[in-house]
mmCIF file of C-alpha atoms in Angstrom:
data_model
loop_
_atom_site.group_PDB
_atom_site.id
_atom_site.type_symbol
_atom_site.label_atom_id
_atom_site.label_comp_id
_atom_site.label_asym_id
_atom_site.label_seq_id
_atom_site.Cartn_x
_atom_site.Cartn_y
_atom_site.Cartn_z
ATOM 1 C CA UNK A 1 -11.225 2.267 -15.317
ATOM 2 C CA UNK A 2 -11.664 5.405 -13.936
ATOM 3 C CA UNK A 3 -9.035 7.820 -15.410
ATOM 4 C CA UNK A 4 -10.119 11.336 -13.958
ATOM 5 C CA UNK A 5 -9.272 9.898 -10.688
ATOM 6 C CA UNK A 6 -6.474 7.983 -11.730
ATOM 7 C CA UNK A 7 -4.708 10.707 -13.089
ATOM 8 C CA UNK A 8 -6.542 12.473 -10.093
ATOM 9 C CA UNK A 9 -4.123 10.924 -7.798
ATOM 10 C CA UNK A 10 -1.083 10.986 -9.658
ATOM 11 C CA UNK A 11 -1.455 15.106 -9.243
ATOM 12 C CA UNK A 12 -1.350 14.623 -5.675
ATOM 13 C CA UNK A 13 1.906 12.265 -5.874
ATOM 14 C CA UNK A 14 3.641 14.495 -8.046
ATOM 15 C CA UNK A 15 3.137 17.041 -5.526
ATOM 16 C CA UNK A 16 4.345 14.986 -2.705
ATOM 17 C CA UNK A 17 7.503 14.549 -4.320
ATOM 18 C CA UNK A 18 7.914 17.419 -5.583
ATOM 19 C CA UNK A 19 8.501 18.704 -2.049
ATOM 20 C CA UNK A 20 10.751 16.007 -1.240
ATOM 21 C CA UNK A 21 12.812 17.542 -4.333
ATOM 22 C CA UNK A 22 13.420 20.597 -1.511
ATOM 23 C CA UNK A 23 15.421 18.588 0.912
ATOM 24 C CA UNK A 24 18.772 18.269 -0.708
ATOM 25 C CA UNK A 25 18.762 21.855 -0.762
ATOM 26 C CA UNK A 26 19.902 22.378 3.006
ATOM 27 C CA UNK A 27 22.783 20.241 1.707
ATOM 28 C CA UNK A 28 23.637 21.851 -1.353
ATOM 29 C CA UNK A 29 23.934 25.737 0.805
ATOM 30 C CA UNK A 30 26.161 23.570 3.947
ATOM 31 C CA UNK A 31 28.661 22.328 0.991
ATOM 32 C CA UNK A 32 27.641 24.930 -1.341
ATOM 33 C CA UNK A 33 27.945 23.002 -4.409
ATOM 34 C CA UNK A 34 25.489 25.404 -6.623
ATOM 35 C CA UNK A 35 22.706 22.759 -6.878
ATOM 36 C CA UNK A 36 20.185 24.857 -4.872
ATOM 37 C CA UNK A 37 18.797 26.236 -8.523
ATOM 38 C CA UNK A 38 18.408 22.945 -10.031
ATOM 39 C CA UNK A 39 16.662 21.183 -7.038
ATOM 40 C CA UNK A 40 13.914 24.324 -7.239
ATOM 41 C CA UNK A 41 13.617 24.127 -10.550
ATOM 42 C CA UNK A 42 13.047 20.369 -10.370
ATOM 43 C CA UNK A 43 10.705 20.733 -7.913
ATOM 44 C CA UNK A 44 8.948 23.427 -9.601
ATOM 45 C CA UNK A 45 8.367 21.504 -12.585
ATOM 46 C CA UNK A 46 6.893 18.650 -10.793
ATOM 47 C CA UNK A 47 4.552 21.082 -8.820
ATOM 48 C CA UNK A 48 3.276 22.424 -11.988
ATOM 49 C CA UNK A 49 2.314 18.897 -13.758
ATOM 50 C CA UNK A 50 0.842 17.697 -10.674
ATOM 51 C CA UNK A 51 -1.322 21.110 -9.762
ATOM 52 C CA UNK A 52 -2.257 20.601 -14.082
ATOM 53 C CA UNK A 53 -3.541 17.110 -13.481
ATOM 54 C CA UNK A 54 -5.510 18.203 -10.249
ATOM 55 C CA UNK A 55 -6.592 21.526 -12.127
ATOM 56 C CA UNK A 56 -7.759 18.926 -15.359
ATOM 57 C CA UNK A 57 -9.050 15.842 -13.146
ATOM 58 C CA UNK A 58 -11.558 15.455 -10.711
ATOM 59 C CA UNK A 59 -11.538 12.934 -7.378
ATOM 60 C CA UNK A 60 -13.662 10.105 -8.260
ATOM 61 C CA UNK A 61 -14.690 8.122 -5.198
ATOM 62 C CA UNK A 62 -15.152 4.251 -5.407
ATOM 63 C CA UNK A 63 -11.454 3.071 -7.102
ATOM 64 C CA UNK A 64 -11.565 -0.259 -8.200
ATOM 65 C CA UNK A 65 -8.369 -2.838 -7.907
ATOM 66 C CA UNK A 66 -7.600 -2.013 -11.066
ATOM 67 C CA UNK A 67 -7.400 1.710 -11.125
ATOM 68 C CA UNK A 68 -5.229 0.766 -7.497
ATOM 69 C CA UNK A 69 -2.708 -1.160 -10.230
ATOM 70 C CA UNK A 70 -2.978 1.923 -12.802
ATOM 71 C CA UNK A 71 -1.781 4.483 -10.308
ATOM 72 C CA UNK A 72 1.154 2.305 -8.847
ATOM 73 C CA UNK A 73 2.137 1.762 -12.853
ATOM 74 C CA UNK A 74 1.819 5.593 -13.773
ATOM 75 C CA UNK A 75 3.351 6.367 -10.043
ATOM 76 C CA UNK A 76 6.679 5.086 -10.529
ATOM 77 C CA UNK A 77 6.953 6.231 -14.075
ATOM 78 C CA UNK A 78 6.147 9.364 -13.032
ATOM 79 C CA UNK A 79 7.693 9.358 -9.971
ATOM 80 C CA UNK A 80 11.288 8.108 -11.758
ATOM 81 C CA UNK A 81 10.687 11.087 -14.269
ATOM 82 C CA UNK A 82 10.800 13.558 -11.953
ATOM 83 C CA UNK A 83 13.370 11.831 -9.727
ATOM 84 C CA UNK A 84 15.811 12.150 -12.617
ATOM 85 C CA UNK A 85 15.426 15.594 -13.438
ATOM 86 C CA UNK A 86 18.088 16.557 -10.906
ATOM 87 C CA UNK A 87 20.561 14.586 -12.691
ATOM 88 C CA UNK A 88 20.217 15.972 -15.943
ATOM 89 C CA UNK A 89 19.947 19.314 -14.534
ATOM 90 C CA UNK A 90 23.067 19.088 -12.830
ATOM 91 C CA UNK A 91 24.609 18.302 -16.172
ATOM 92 C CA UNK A 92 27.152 15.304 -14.612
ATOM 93 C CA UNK A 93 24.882 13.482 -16.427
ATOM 94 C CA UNK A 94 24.024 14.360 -20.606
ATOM 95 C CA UNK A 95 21.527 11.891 -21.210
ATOM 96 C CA UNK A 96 17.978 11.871 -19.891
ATOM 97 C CA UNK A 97 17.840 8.050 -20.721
ATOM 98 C CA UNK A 98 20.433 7.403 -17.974
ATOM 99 C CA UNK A 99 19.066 9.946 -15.355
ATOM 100 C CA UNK A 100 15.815 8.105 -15.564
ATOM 101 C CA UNK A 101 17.762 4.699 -15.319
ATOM 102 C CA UNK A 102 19.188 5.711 -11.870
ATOM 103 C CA UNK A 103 16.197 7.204 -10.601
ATOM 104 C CA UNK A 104 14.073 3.978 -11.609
ATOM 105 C CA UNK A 105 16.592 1.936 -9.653
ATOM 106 C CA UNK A 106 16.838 4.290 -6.601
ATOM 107 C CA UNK A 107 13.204 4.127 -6.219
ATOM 108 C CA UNK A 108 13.161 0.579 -6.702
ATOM 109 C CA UNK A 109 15.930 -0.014 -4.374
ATOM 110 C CA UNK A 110 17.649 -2.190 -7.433
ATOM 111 C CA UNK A 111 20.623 -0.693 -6.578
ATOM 112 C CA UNK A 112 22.181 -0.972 -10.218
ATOM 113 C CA UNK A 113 23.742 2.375 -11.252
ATOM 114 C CA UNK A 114 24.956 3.929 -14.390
ATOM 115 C CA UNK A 115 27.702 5.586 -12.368
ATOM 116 C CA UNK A 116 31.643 4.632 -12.197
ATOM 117 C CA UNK A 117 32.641 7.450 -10.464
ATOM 118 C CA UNK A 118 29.726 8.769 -7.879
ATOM 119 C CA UNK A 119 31.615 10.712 -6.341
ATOM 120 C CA UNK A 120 31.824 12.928 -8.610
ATOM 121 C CA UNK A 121 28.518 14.052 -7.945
ATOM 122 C CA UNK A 122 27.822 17.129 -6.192
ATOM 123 C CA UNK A 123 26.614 16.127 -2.354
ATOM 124 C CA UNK A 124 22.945 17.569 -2.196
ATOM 125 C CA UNK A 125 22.822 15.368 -5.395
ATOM 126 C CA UNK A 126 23.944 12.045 -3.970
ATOM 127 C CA UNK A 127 21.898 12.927 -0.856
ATOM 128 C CA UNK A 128 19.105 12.711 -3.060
ATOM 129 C CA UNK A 129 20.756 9.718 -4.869
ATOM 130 C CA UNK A 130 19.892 8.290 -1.234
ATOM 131 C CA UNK A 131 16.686 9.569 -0.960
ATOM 132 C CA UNK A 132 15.208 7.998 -3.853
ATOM 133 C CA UNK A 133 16.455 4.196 -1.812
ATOM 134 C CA UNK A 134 14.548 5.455 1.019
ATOM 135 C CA UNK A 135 11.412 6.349 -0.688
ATOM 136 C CA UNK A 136 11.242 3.962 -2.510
ATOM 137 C CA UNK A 137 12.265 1.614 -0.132
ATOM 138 C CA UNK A 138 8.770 1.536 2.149
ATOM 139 C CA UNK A 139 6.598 2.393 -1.440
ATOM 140 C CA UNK A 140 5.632 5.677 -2.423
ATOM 141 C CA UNK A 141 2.032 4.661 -2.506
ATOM 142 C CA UNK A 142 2.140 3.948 1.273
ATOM 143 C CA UNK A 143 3.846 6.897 1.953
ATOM 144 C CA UNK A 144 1.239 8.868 0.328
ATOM 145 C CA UNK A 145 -1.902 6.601 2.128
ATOM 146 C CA UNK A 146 -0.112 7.721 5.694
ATOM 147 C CA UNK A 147 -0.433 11.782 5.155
ATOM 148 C CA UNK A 148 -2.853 12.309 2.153
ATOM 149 C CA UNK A 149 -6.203 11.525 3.538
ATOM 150 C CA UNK A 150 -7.688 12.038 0.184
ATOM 151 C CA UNK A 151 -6.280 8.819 -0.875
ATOM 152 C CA UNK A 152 -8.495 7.191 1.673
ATOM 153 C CA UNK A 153 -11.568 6.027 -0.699
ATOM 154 C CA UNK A 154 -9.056 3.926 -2.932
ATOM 155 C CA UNK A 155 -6.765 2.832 -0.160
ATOM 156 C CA UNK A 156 -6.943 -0.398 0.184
ATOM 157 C CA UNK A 157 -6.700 -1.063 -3.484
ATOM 158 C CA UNK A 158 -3.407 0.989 -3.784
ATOM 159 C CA UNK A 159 -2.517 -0.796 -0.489
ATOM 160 C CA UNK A 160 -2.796 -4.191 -2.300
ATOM 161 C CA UNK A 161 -1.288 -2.933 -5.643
ATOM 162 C CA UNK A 162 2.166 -2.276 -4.352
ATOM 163 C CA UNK A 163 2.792 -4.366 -0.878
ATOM 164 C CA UNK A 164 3.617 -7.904 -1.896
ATOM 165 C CA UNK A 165 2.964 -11.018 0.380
ATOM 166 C CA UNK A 166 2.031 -11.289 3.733
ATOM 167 C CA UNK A 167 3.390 -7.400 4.640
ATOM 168 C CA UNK A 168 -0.656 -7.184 3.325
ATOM 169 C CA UNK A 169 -1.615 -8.046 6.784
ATOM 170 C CA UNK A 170 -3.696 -4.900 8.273
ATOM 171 C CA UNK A 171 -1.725 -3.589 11.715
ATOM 172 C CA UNK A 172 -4.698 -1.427 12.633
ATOM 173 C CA UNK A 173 -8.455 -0.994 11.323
ATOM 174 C CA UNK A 174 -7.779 1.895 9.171
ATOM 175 C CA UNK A 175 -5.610 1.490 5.639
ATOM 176 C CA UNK A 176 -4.294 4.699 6.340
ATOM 177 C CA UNK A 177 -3.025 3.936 10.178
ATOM 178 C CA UNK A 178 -1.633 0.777 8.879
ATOM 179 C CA UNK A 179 0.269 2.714 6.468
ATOM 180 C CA UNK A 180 1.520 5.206 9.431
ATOM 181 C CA UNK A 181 2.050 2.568 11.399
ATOM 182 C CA UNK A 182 4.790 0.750 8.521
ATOM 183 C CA UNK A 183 6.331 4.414 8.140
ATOM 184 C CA UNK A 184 6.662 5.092 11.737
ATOM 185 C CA UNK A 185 8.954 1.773 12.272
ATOM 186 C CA UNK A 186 10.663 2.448 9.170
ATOM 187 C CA UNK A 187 11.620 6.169 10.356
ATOM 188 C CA UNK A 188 12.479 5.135 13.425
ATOM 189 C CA UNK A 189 14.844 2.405 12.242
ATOM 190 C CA UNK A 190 16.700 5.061 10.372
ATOM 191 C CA UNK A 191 17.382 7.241 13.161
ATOM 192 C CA UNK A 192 18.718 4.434 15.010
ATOM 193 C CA UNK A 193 20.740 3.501 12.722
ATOM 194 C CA UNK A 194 22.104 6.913 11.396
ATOM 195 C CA UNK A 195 22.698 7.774 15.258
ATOM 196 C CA UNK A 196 25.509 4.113 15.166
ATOM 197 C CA UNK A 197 26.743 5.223 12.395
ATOM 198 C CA UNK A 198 27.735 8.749 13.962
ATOM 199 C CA UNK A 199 28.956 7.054 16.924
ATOM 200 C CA UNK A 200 31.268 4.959 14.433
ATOM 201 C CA UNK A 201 32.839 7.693 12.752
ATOM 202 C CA UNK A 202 30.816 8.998 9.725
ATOM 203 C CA UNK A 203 29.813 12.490 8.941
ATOM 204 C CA UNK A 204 26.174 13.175 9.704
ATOM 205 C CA UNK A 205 26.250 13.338 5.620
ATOM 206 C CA UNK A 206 27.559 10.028 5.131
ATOM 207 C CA UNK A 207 25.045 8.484 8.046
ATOM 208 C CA UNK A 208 22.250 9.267 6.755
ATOM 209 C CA UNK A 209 22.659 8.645 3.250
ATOM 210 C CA UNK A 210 23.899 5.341 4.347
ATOM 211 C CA UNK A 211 20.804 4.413 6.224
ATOM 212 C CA UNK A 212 18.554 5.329 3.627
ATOM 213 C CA UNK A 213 20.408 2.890 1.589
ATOM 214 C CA UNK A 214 20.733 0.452 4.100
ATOM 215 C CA UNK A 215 17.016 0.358 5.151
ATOM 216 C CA UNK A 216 16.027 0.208 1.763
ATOM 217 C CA UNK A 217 18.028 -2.130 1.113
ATOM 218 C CA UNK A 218 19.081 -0.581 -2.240
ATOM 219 C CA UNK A 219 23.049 -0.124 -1.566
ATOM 220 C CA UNK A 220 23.257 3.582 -3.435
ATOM 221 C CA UNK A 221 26.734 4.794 -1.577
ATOM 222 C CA UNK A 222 28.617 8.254 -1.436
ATOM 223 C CA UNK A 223 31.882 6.842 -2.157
ATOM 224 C CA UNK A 224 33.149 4.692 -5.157
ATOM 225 C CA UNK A 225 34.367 2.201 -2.530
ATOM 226 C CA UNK A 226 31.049 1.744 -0.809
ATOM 227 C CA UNK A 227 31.109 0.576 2.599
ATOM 228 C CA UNK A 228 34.474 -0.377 2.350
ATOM 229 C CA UNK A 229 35.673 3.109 2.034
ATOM 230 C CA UNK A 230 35.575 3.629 5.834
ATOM 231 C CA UNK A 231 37.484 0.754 6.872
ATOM 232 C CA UNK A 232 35.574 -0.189 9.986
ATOM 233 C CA UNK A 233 34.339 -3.369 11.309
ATOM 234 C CA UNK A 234 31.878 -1.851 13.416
ATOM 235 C CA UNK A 235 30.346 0.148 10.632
ATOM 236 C CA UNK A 236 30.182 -2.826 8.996
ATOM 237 C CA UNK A 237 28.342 -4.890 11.061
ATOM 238 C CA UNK A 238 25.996 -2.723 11.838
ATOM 239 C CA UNK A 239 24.859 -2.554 8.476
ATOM 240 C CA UNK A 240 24.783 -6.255 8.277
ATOM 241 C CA UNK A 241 22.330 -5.897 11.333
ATOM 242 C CA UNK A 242 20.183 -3.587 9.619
ATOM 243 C CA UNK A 243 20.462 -5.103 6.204
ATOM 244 C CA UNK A 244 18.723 -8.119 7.905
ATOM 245 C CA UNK A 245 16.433 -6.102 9.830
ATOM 246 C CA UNK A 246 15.461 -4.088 6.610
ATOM 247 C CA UNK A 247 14.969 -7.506 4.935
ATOM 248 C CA UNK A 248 12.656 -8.924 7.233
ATOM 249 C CA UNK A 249 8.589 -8.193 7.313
ATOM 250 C CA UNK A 250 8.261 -4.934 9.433
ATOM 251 C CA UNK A 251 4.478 -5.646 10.573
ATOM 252 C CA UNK A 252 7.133 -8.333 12.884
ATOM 253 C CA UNK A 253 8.835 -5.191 14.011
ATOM 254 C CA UNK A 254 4.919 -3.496 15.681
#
């Protein structure tokens, strides 16, 4: 196995999330919850581990299958690491054990929480209680094969790694346009569906933290009640809609 590049490419997807880790912060200064600090910090961190591991590791060209499997494997580790520092930063949360728990199922879309009481959260931090779904949702990997062209030399082996069954099926010539391709539906899906939502009542907030969850089909919510908080037919069966939409193959949506 090759582990300069391994590691190699785990710098580069450290760094890609570490600048997702910037877009709760909008949220945090609209609602001012005091979060800002911990969301740079949390980013910072993950900057600096993933600028060490490009500063200590070379690109290697040629990735085999199995370094593909070895950077999905040390991806969402690493990726659920970082995802939880927020959490413990925040201090709603004590233990680093369950920060990492929720992160790990937000970026697998499990859905299973630690939580009794989300709403007790701060709102940049269930925004990016949400965020984590919708990552995690399409697979980090494939986000990172549609914008980091670097990844190209090892694509189709990371491709492979994390996208199960027939969603496999190439949509263009090029791993990386495939990749774009998935992404584009997928973002497009949640606009949609974040626009029905507003037109059904919900705060912009609310909207789109419900279509990450929705799309991802993960079920994180922003209120203890879930779904059933808003008390609306229409807003639920829209979600149905998109729950089944989310659940089918999306190289059927192209």
């Amino acid at each position: 196995m090759r582990t300069g590049g391994v590691l190699n490419i785990l710098g580069k997807l450290l760094i890609l999330i570490s600048l997702c880790l910037l877009t709760p912060i909008p949220f945090s200064l609209y609602f001012e919850d005091g979060m800002t600090a911990t969301f740079l910090l949390s980013a910072g961190l993950g900057a600096i581990l993933g600028l060490l591991l490009l500063a200590l590791f070379a690109p290697e060209k040629d990735l085999g299958y199995r370094d593909g499997f070895a950077v999905v494997v040390l991806s969402w580790l690493g990726l659920a690491f970082l995802g939880a520092l927020p959490f413990y930063f925040s201090g709603k949360m004590p233990l680093f054990v369950d920060c990492f728990f929720e992160s790990m199922s937000g970026f697998t879309t499990t859905g299973s929480t630690i939580l009794s009481q989300v709403e007790i959260l701060p709102h940049s931090l269930l925004f990016w209680r949400a965020m984590t779904h919708w990552l995690g949702g399409m697979g980090i990997i494939v986000l990172s094969l549609a914008i980091l062209p670097l990844l190209g030399v090892g694509g189709m082996q990371l491709f492979q790694a994390e996208m199960p069954g027939p969603t496999k099926d190439r949509l263009a010539p090029r791993i990386q346009d495939t990749a774009r391709i998935l992404w584009g539906v997928y973002f497009l899906f949640t606009v949609v569906l974040t626009a029905l939502l507003l037109w059904g009542g919900m705060s912009f907030f609310d909207a789109v933290c419900h279509s990450f969850a929705t799309l991802a089909t993960g079920g994180f919510s922003t209120h203890n009640a879930s779904v059933g908080y808003f008390g609306s037919v229409y807003i639920e069966t829209v979600i149905i809609i998109f729950m089944f939409l989310a659940g089918t193959n999306f190289a059927l949506h192209h």
